[in-house]
Coordinates of C-alpha atoms in Angstrom, one line a residue:
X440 CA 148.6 177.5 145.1
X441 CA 147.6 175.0 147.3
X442 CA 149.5 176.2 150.4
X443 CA 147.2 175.5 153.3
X444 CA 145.4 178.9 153.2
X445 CA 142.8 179.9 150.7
X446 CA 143.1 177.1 147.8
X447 CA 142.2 173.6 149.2
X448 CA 141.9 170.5 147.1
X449 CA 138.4 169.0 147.2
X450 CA 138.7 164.9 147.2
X451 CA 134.8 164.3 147.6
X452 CA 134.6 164.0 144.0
X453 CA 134.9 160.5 142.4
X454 CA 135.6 162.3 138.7
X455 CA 135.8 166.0 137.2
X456 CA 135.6 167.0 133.7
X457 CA 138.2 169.5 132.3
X458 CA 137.5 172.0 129.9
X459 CA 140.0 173.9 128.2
X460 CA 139.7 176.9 126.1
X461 CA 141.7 177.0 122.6
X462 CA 142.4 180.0 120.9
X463 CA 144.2 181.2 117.6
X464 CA 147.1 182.5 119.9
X465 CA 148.2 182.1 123.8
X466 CA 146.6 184.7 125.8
X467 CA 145.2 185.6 129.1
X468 CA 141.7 184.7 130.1
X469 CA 139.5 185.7 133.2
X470 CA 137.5 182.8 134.9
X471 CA 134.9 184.5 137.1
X472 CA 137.6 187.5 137.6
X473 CA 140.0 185.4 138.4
X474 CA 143.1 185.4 135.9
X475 CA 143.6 182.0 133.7
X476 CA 144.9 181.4 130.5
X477 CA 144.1 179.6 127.4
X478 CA 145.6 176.2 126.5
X479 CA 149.3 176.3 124.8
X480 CA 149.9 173.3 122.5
X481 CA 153.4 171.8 124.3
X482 CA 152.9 168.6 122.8
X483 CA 149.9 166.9 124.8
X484 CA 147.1 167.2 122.5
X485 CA 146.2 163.6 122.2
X486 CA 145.3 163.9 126.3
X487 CA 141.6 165.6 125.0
X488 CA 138.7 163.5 124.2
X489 CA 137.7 165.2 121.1
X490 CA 141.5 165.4 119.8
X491 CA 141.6 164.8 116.0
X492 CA 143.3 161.2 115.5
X493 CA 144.0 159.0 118.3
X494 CA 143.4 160.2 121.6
X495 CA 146.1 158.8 124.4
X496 CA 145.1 155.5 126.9
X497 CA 147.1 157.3 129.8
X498 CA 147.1 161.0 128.8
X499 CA 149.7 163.0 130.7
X500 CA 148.5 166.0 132.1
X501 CA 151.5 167.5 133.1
X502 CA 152.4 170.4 130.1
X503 CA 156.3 170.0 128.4
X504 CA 158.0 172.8 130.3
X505 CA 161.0 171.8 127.6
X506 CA 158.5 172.5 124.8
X507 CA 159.7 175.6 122.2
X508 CA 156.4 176.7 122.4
X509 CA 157.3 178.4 126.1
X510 CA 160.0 180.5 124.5
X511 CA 158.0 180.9 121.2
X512 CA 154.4 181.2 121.3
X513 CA 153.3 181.8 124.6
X514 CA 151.6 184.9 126.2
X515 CA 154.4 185.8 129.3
X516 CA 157.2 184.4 130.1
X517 CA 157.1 180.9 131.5
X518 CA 158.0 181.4 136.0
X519 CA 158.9 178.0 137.4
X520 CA 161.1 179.8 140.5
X521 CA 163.5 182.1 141.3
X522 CA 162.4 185.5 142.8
X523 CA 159.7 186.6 140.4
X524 CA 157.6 182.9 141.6
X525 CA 158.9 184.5 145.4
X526 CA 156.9 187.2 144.5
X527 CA 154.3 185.9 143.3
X528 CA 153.4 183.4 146.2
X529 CA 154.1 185.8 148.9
X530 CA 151.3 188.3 147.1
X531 CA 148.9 185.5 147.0
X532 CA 149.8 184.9 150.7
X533 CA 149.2 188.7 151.4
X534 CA 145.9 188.9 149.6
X535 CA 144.3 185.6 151.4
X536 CA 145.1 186.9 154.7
X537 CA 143.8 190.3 153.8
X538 CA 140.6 188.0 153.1
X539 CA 140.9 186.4 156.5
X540 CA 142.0 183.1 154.7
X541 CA 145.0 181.4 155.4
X542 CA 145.5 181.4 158.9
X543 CA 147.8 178.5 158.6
X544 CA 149.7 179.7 155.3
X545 CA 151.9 181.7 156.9
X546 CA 153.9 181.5 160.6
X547 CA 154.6 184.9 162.3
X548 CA 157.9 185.6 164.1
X549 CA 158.0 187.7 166.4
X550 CA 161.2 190.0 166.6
X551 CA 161.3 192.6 169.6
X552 CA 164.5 192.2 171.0
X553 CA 168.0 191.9 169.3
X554 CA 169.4 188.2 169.3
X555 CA 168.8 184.8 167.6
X556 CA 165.2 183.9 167.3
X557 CA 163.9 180.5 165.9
X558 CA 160.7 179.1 164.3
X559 CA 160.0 175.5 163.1
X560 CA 158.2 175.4 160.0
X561 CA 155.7 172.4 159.7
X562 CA 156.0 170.0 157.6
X563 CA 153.9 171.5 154.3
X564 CA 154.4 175.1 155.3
X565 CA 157.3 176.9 153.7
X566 CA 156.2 181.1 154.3
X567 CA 157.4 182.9 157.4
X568 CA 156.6 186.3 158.2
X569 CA 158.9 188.5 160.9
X570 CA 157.1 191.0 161.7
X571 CA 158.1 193.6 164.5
X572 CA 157.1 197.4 165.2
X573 CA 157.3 199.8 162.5
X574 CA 159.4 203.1 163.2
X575 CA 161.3 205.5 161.2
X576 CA 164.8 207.6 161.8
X577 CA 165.1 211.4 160.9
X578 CA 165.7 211.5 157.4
X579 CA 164.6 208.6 156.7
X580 CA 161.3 207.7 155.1
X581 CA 161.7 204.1 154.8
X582 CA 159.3 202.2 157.4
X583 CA 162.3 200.2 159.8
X584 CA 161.3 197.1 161.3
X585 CA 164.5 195.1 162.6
X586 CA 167.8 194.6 161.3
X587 CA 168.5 190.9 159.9
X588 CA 172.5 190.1 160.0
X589 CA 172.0 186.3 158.9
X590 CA 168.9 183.8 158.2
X591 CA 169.8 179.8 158.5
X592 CA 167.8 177.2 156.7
X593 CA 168.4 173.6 159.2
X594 CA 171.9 175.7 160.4
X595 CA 173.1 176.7 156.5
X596 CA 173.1 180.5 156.1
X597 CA 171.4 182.1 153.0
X598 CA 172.8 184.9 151.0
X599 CA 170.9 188.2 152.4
X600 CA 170.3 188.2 148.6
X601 CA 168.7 185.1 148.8
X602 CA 165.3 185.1 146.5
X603 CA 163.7 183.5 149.7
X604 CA 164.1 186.7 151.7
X605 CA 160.8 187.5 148.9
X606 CA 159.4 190.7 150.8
X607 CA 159.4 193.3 152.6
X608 CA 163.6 193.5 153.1
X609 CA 165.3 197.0 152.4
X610 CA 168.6 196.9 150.2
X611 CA 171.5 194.9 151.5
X612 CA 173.9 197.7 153.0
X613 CA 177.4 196.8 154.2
X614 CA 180.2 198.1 156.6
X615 CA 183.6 196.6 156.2
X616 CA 183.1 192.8 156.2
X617 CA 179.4 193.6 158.1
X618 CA 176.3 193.1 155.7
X619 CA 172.9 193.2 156.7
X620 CA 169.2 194.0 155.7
X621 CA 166.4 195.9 157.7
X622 CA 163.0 194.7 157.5
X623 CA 159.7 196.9 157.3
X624 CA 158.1 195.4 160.3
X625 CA 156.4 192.7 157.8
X626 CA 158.9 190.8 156.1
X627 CA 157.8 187.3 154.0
X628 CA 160.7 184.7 153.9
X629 CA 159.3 181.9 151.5
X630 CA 161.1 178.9 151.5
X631 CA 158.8 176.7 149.4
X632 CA 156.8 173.6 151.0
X633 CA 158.5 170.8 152.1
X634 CA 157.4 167.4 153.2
X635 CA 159.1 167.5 156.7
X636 CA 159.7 169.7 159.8
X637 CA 162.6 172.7 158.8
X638 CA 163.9 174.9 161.9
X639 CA 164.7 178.4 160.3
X640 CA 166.8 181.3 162.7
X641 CA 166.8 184.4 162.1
X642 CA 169.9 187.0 163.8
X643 CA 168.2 189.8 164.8
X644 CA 170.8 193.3 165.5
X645 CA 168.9 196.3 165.7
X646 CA 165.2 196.8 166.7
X647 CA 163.9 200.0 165.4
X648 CA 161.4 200.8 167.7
X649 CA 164.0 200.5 170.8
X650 CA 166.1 203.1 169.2
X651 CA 166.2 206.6 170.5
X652 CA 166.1 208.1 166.9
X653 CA 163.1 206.1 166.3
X654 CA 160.0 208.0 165.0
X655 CA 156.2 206.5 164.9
X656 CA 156.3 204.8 161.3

């Protein structure tokens, strides 16, 4: 969550206390509205203060993702990536700047004309959002932003199926060896943070709005 935009990490403390909430099964909890979740015994009980027996010197805090008790016992299935953790984050990021947080979370490109177009993602920052005008063609009633033949990652190409194209991207359509994928106008790509500087490109085909056929989306 912490992503430069609406969660920050405050350091002023010197300690914090953790509380965590047991119940007679895994479920779903809602701190001040906000959804949470009870604790799931992976293995680390010793890390509590009032733990029954000895309590650990150096307690890890880090829950067993390995643990049985993911696959067995807990309330939803554990996300640690993929598209449905895509998802996810680019939701968040949609909601904070809804909010007016997260100015920084996300980098827009612009796409108004057909051709390559670049962005460098700062080091920390992994979301970037193409955004371009909205139209629609007769028959149509998808909102059509810009067609996307290829995205590169530091010069390597992505599938156009790619779980970092998260939102925002119509179905992949195809003509003979062609494939490509139009956007909506607001297309996330989330490539995750990263601790250095990552030049992303995007090829750019078709712009909807420059189309004769184009309608106001």
């Amino acid at each position: 969550m912490l992503r430069g935009g609406s969660a920050t990490r405050d350091t002023s403390m010197a300690a914090i206390t953790y509380y965590h909430v047991e119940l007679p099964h895994h479920d779903l909890l809602l701190a001040e509205g906000a959804a949470a979740e009870s604790w799931l015994d992976t293995g680390n009980r010793g890390m509590f203060a009032n733990a029954p027996g000895a309590v650990d010197l150096h307690a890890d805090l880090e829950p067993d993702l390995a643990s049985e008790a993911w696959q067995t016992q807990a309330w939803a299935p554990l996300v640690e990536g993929g598209p449905n953790l895509a998802v996810i984050r680019a939701r968040l990021e949609g909601r904070a700047i809804t909010l007016g947080h997260g100015a920084a979370a996300a980098w827009t490109l612009w796409l108004e004309t057909e051709g390559k177009h670049s962005a460098v993602l700062r080091a920390g920052g992994g979301l970037l959002r193409l955004a371009s005008v909205a139209a629609k063609a007769p028959g149509d009633q998808r909102r059509l932003g810009a067609v996307v033949a290829e995205v590169t990652l530091d010069g390597v190409a992505l599938d156009l199926a790619d779980h970092r194209l998260a939102l925002g991207f119509h179905a992949i359509e195809r003509q003979g060896g062609a494939c490509w994928r139009w956007t909506d106008g607001q297309a996330l790509l989330d490539f995750g943070p990263s601790e250095v500087e990552r030049v992303v490109t995007v090829t750019v085909t078709v712009i909807a709005a420059a189309q004769d056929w184009a309608v106001a989306a």
